[in-house]
PDB file of C-alpha atoms in Angstrom:
ATOM      1  CA  SER I   1       0.146   0.008   0.005  1.00  0.00           C
ATOM      2  CA  THR I   2       1.136   3.689  -0.558  1.00  0.00           C
ATOM      3  CA  ASN I   3      -0.356   6.872   0.991  1.00  0.00           C
ATOM      4  CA  MET I   4       0.836  10.171  -0.013  1.00  0.00           C
ATOM      5  CA  THR I   5      -0.941  13.077   2.204  1.00  0.00           C
ATOM      6  CA  LEU I   6      -1.422  17.001   1.814  1.00  0.00           C
ATOM      7  CA  PHE I   7      -3.018  18.368   4.602  1.00  0.00           C
ATOM      8  CA  ARG I   8      -2.017  22.446   4.848  1.00  0.00           C
ATOM      9  CA  GLU I   9      -3.602  25.036   6.721  1.00  0.00           C
ATOM     10  CA  PHE I  10      -4.683  28.389   5.819  1.00  0.00           C
ATOM     11  CA  TRP I  11      -5.006  30.503   8.977  1.00  0.00           C
ATOM     12  CA  ARG I  12      -7.706  33.501   8.681  1.00  0.00           C
ATOM     13  CA  GLU I  13      -6.552  36.708   9.317  1.00  0.00           C
ATOM     14  CA  ARG I  14      -9.550  38.458  11.176  1.00  0.00           C
ATOM     15  CA  GLY I  15     -12.205  36.563  13.042  1.00  0.00           C
ATOM     16  CA  LYS I  16     -11.950  33.775  15.352  1.00  0.00           C
ATOM     17  CA  ALA I  17      -7.462  32.571  15.788  1.00  0.00           C
ATOM     18  CA  ASP I  18      -7.966  29.646  15.758  1.00  0.00           C
ATOM     19  CA  ALA I  19     -10.522  28.471  12.753  1.00  0.00           C
ATOM     20  CA  PHE I  20      -8.718  27.887   9.659  1.00  0.00           C
ATOM     21  CA  ARG I  21      -8.775  26.606   5.737  1.00  0.00           C
ATOM     22  CA  VAL I  22      -7.757  23.361   5.474  1.00  0.00           C
ATOM     23  CA  LEU I  23      -6.505  22.264   1.853  1.00  0.00           C
ATOM     24  CA  ASN I  24      -6.646  18.506   1.845  1.00  0.00           C
ATOM     25  CA  ALA I  25      -4.958  16.097  -1.059  1.00  0.00           C
ATOM     26  CA  VAL I  26      -4.375  12.646  -0.744  1.00  0.00           C
ATOM     27  CA  TYR I  27      -2.880   9.839  -3.435  1.00  0.00           C
ATOM     28  CA  SER I  28      -2.748   6.188  -1.994  1.00  0.00           C
ATOM     29  CA  SER I  29      -2.903   2.206  -3.683  1.00  0.00           C
ATOM     30  CA  ASN I  30      -3.766  -0.257  -1.335  1.00  0.00           C
ATOM     31  CA  ASP I  31      -3.769  -4.037  -3.488  1.00  0.00           C
ATOM     32  CA  ALA I  32      -5.620  -5.522  -0.067  1.00  0.00           C
ATOM     33  CA  LEU I  33      -8.585  -3.040  -0.554  1.00  0.00           C
ATOM     34  CA  GLY I  34      -8.221  -3.634  -4.916  1.00  0.00           C
ATOM     35  CA  VAL I  35      -7.550  -0.146  -5.587  1.00  0.00           C
ATOM     36  CA  ALA I  36      -4.702   0.648  -7.946  1.00  0.00           C
ATOM     37  CA  HIS I  37      -4.738   4.070  -7.845  1.00  0.00           C
ATOM     38  CA  ARG I  38      -6.807   6.899  -5.683  1.00  0.00           C
ATOM     39  CA  ALA I  39      -6.457  10.260  -5.672  1.00  0.00           C
ATOM     40  CA  SER I  40      -8.196  13.359  -4.333  1.00  0.00           C
ATOM     41  CA  LEU I  41      -8.091  16.630  -4.128  1.00  0.00           C
ATOM     42  CA  GLY I  42     -10.587  18.841  -1.539  1.00  0.00           C
ATOM     43  CA  PHE I  43     -10.766  22.429   0.946  1.00  0.00           C
ATOM     44  CA  GLY I  44     -12.168  22.544   3.860  1.00  0.00           C
ATOM     45  CA  PHE I  45     -12.582  24.536   7.258  1.00  0.00           C
ATOM     46  CA  GLY I  46     -11.282  23.866  10.339  1.00  0.00           C
ATOM     47  CA  ARG I  47     -10.728  24.908  14.003  1.00  0.00           C
ATOM     48  CA  TYR I  48      -8.548  24.201  16.915  1.00  0.00           C
ATOM     49  CA  LEU I  49     -10.459  22.620  19.715  1.00  0.00           C
ATOM     50  CA  MET I  50      -7.444  22.703  22.518  1.00  0.00           C
ATOM     51  CA  GLU I  51      -4.142  24.539  21.904  1.00  0.00           C
ATOM     52  CA  ASP I  52      -1.843  23.554  25.316  1.00  0.00           C
ATOM     53  CA  LEU I  53       1.884  23.273  26.078  1.00  0.00           C
ATOM     54  CA  GLY I  54       1.725  19.439  25.032  1.00  0.00           C
ATOM     55  CA  ASN I  55      -1.002  18.920  24.427  1.00  0.00           C
ATOM     56  CA  GLU I  56      -3.275  19.624  20.237  1.00  0.00           C
ATOM     57  CA  LEU I  57      -6.552  18.926  19.063  1.00  0.00           C
ATOM     58  CA  ALA I  58      -7.811  20.176  15.768  1.00  0.00           C
ATOM     59  CA  VAL I  59     -11.046  19.304  13.680  1.00  0.00           C
ATOM     60  CA  SER I  60     -11.557  19.465  10.230  1.00  0.00           C
ATOM     61  CA  ILE I  61     -14.422  19.183   7.230  1.00  0.00           C
ATOM     62  CA  GLY I  62     -14.969  19.831   3.727  1.00  0.00           C
ATOM     63  CA  VAL I  63     -15.230  18.434   0.545  1.00  0.00           C
ATOM     64  CA  GLN I  64     -13.010  16.502  -2.496  1.00  0.00           C
ATOM     65  CA  GLY I  65     -13.673  15.052  -5.224  1.00  0.00           C
ATOM     66  CA  VAL I  66     -11.997  11.567  -5.985  1.00  0.00           C
ATOM     67  CA  GLN I  67     -10.775   9.509  -8.442  1.00  0.00           C
ATOM     68  CA  GLU I  68      -9.814   5.485  -8.465  1.00  0.00           C
ATOM     69  CA  ARG I  69      -8.648   2.888 -10.536  1.00  0.00           C
ATOM     70  CA  ARG I  70     -10.828  -0.434  -9.605  1.00  0.00           C
ATOM     71  CA  GLU I  71     -12.100  -3.607 -10.971  1.00  0.00           C
ATOM     72  CA  SER I  72     -15.654  -1.771 -11.234  1.00  0.00           C
ATOM     73  CA  CYS I  73     -17.987   0.761 -10.518  1.00  0.00           C
ATOM     74  CA  GLU I  74     -20.812  -0.386 -11.183  1.00  0.00           C
ATOM     75  CA  ALA I  75     -21.547  -2.057  -7.569  1.00  0.00           C
ATOM     76  CA  GLN I  76     -21.497   1.332  -6.292  1.00  0.00           C
ATOM     77  CA  GLY I  77     -23.757   2.740  -8.830  1.00  0.00           C
ATOM     78  CA  ARG I  78     -21.405   4.650 -10.870  1.00  0.00           C
ATOM     79  CA  SER I  79     -21.058   4.775 -14.767  1.00  0.00           C
ATOM     80  CA  ARG I  80     -18.374   2.517 -15.600  1.00  0.00           C
ATOM     81  CA  THR I  81     -16.141   4.902 -17.724  1.00  0.00           C
ATOM     82  CA  MET I  82     -12.320   3.215 -19.250  1.00  0.00           C
ATOM     83  CA  GLU I  83      -9.783   5.043 -20.287  1.00  0.00           C
ATOM     84  CA  ILE I  84      -7.247   5.005 -22.872  1.00  0.00           C
ATOM     85  CA  SER I  85      -3.889   4.254 -20.791  1.00  0.00           C
ATOM     86  CA  ALA I  86      -2.109   1.708 -19.081  1.00  0.00           C
ATOM     87  CA  PHE I  87      -5.390   0.893 -16.989  1.00  0.00           C
ATOM     88  CA  ALA I  88      -7.182   0.844 -19.773  1.00  0.00           C
ATOM     89  CA  GLU I  89      -5.452  -2.725 -20.840  1.00  0.00           C
ATOM     90  CA  SER I  90      -5.823  -4.236 -17.758  1.00  0.00           C
ATOM     91  CA  GLY I  91      -9.347  -3.534 -17.451  1.00  0.00           C
ATOM     92  CA  LEU I  92      -9.478  -1.390 -14.456  1.00  0.00           C
ATOM     93  CA  ALA I  93     -12.094   1.266 -14.885  1.00  0.00           C
ATOM     94  CA  THR I  94     -11.813   4.793 -13.468  1.00  0.00           C
ATOM     95  CA  CYS I  95     -14.559   5.642 -10.658  1.00  0.00           C
ATOM     96  CA  ASN I  96     -14.970   9.842 -10.429  1.00  0.00           C
ATOM     97  CA  ASP I  97     -17.009  10.533  -6.646  1.00  0.00           C
ATOM     98  CA  ALA I  98     -17.711  13.827  -4.477  1.00  0.00           C
ATOM     99  CA  GLU I  99     -16.849  13.478  -0.891  1.00  0.00           C
ATOM    100  CA  LEU I 100     -16.834  14.305   2.377  1.00  0.00           C
ATOM    101  CA  PHE I 101     -14.119  14.568   4.223  1.00  0.00           C
ATOM    102  CA  ILE I 102     -13.993  14.637   8.593  1.00  0.00           C
ATOM    103  CA  ASN I 103     -10.358  15.100   9.682  1.00  0.00           C
ATOM    104  CA  LEU I 104      -9.022  14.469  13.889  1.00  0.00           C
ATOM    105  CA  GLN I 105      -6.054  15.313  14.504  1.00  0.00           C
ATOM    106  CA  TRP I 106      -4.316  14.652  18.172  1.00  0.00           C
ATOM    107  CA  HIS I 107      -0.835  15.472  18.548  1.00  0.00           C
ATOM    108  CA  LEU I 108       1.021  15.048  22.588  1.00  0.00           C
ATOM    109  CA  TYR I 109       4.209  15.761  23.287  1.00  0.00           C
ATOM    110  CA  SER I 110       6.731  16.314  25.697  1.00  0.00           C
ATOM    111  CA  PHE I 111       9.728  18.254  26.022  1.00  0.00           C
ATOM    112  CA  GLN I 112      12.151  16.365  28.514  1.00  0.00           C
ATOM    113  CA  SER I 113      15.665  15.631  28.810  1.00  0.00           C
ATOM    114  CA  ARG I 114      14.151  13.145  25.854  1.00  0.00           C
ATOM    115  CA  ASP I 115      11.802  14.194  23.493  1.00  0.00           C
ATOM    116  CA  MET I 116       8.453  11.838  23.092  1.00  0.00           C
ATOM    117  CA  ASP I 117       5.231  12.586  20.126  1.00  0.00           C
ATOM    118  CA  ILE I 118       2.686  11.080  19.630  1.00  0.00           C
ATOM    119  CA  TYR I 119       0.527  12.167  16.812  1.00  0.00           C
ATOM    120  CA  PHE I 120      -3.059  10.496  15.880  1.00  0.00           C
ATOM    121  CA  THR I 121      -4.836  11.441  12.511  1.00  0.00           C
ATOM    122  CA  SER I 122      -8.196   9.572  11.895  1.00  0.00           C
ATOM    123  CA  ASN I 123      -9.958  10.752   8.451  1.00  0.00           C
ATOM    124  CA  ALA I 124     -13.715   9.283   7.313  1.00  0.00           C
ATOM    125  CA  TYR I 125     -14.613  10.007   4.330  1.00  0.00           C
ATOM    126  CA  PRO I 126     -18.272   9.537   3.879  1.00  0.00           C
ATOM    127  CA  SER I 127     -19.545   9.447  -0.114  1.00  0.00           C
ATOM    128  CA  LEU I 128     -21.877  12.856  -1.532  1.00  0.00           C
ATOM    129  CA  SER I 129     -22.102  10.560  -4.522  1.00  0.00           C
ATOM    130  CA  ASP I 130     -21.888   7.140  -4.478  1.00  0.00           C
ATOM    131  CA  GLU I 131     -24.596   6.478  -1.714  1.00  0.00           C
ATOM    132  CA  GLY I 132     -23.799   4.252   1.063  1.00  0.00           C
ATOM    133  CA  ARG I 133     -20.348   4.419   0.215  1.00  0.00           C
ATOM    134  CA  LEU I 134     -18.158   4.912   3.636  1.00  0.00           C
ATOM    135  CA  ARG I 135     -14.070   4.737   3.919  1.00  0.00           C
ATOM    136  CA  GLY I 136     -11.555   5.533   5.826  1.00  0.00           C
ATOM    137  CA  ASP I 137      -8.550   5.795   7.769  1.00  0.00           C
ATOM    138  CA  MET I 138      -6.399   5.578  11.182  1.00  0.00           C
ATOM    139  CA  LYS I 139      -2.765   6.516  11.493  1.00  0.00           C
ATOM    140  CA  LEU I 140      -1.098   6.168  14.880  1.00  0.00           C
ATOM    141  CA  VAL I 141       2.760   7.477  15.207  1.00  0.00           C
ATOM    142  CA  LEU I 142       4.944   7.141  18.144  1.00  0.00           C
ATOM    143  CA  ASP I 143       8.623   9.182  18.036  1.00  0.00           C
ATOM    144  CA  TRP I 144      10.796   9.101  21.765  1.00  0.00           C
ATOM    145  CA  GLU I 145      13.792  10.523  21.484  1.00  0.00           C
ATOM    146  CA  LEU I 146      17.442   7.753  22.049  1.00  0.00           C
ATOM    147  CA  PHE I 147      19.989  10.497  21.888  1.00  0.00           C
ATOM    148  CA  ASN I 148      20.517  14.032  20.926  1.00  0.00           C
ATOM    149  CA  ASN I 149      18.281  14.459  17.300  1.00  0.00           C
ATOM    150  CA  PHE I 150      17.516  10.449  17.154  1.00  0.00           C
ATOM    151  CA  PHE I 151      14.265   8.981  17.738  1.00  0.00           C
ATOM    152  CA  TRP I 152      13.100   5.462  17.541  1.00  0.00           C
ATOM    153  CA  SER I 153       9.441   5.720  15.692  1.00  0.00           C
ATOM    154  CA  ILE I 154       5.893   3.507  15.653  1.00  0.00           C
ATOM    155  CA  ASN I 155       3.741   3.810  12.294  1.00  0.00           C
ATOM    156  CA  ALA I 156       0.552   2.319  12.997  1.00  0.00           C
ATOM    157  CA  ARG I 157      -2.194   2.753  10.135  1.00  0.00           C
ATOM    158  CA  ALA I 158      -5.472   1.037   9.170  1.00  0.00           C
ATOM    159  CA  GLU I 159      -7.396   1.976   6.114  1.00  0.00           C
ATOM    160  CA  ILE I 160     -11.222   0.785   6.025  1.00  0.00           C
ATOM    161  CA  ASP I 161     -12.884   0.628   2.366  1.00  0.00           C
ATOM    162  CA  ASN I 162     -16.577  -0.843   2.619  1.00  0.00           C
ATOM    163  CA  ALA I 163     -16.407  -0.761  -1.220  1.00  0.00           C
ATOM    164  CA  GLY I 164     -13.525  -3.320  -1.183  1.00  0.00           C
ATOM    165  CA  ASP I 165     -14.652  -6.547  -1.447  1.00  0.00           C
ATOM    166  CA  GLN I 166     -17.249  -5.117  -4.130  1.00  0.00           C
ATOM    167  CA  ASP I 167     -16.469  -7.760  -6.668  1.00  0.00           C
ATOM    168  CA  ASP I 168     -13.710  -9.905  -5.185  1.00  0.00           C
ATOM    169  CA  ASP I 169     -14.142 -11.897  -2.696  1.00  0.00           C
ATOM    170  CA  SER I 170     -10.529 -11.829  -2.152  1.00  0.00           C
ATOM    171  CA  LEU I 171     -10.323  -8.653  -1.213  1.00  0.00           C
ATOM    172  CA  ASP I 172     -10.407  -7.015   2.384  1.00  0.00           C
ATOM    173  CA  THR I 173     -12.830  -4.253   3.572  1.00  0.00           C
ATOM    174  CA  THR I 174      -9.826  -3.096   5.858  1.00  0.00           C
ATOM    175  CA  ASP I 175      -5.993  -3.292   5.804  1.00  0.00           C
ATOM    176  CA  PHE I 176      -3.614  -2.435   8.887  1.00  0.00           C
ATOM    177  CA  THR I 177       0.084  -1.876   8.739  1.00  0.00           C
ATOM    178  CA  LEU I 178       2.768  -1.756  11.172  1.00  0.00           C
ATOM    179  CA  SER I 179       6.147  -0.050  10.932  1.00  0.00           C
ATOM    180  CA  THR I 180       8.987   1.034  12.796  1.00  0.00           C
ATOM    181  CA  GLY I 181      12.807   2.626  12.330  1.00  0.00           C
ATOM    182  CA  ILE I 182      15.444   5.450  13.388  1.00  0.00           C
ATOM    183  CA  THR I 183      14.849   8.804  12.209  1.00  0.00           C
ATOM    184  CA  TRP I 184      16.338  11.942  12.905  1.00  0.00           C
ATOM    185  CA  LYS I 185      15.115  15.083  13.072  1.00  0.00           C
ATOM    186  CA  TYR I 186      17.019  18.800  12.921  1.00  0.00           C
TER     187      TYR I 186
END
């Protein structure tokens, strides 16, 4: 599975200081869920619910357009459109949808002799154009400083898609990943 996310906050100059606008762009693919390509671009609004030293909690909501290449779009009530590309040769359909995005971000951190960061991000994507379709993901990242600017990281991610098994019983509706590594931050 592949996932690249750009989540950009644009702060307002007037009004509430804890409110912001959001640009949300995501590219992903997931063999377990049967998605060869998924790209989305959206815009929304967000607000910090908590912003204390060592603890931040933010929520945002918006609308986005999504393009997916899957085995079929028909089972979810969408029309099948084929593109002339390498994907067309493989028999994949291009599906275009509109959906909401609801994002929750929590960041807990500590500046002690050894820094610690915990990031939790959760996204829900209820479809506006495909009735009954719901997907989402959760990500938990733990970073502990081993020594000056070197961290041990643990990443856990879960992804759900209730259309993951629409055409193929061998596909799942959920996928989990767990990774660990050493990172350097400056």
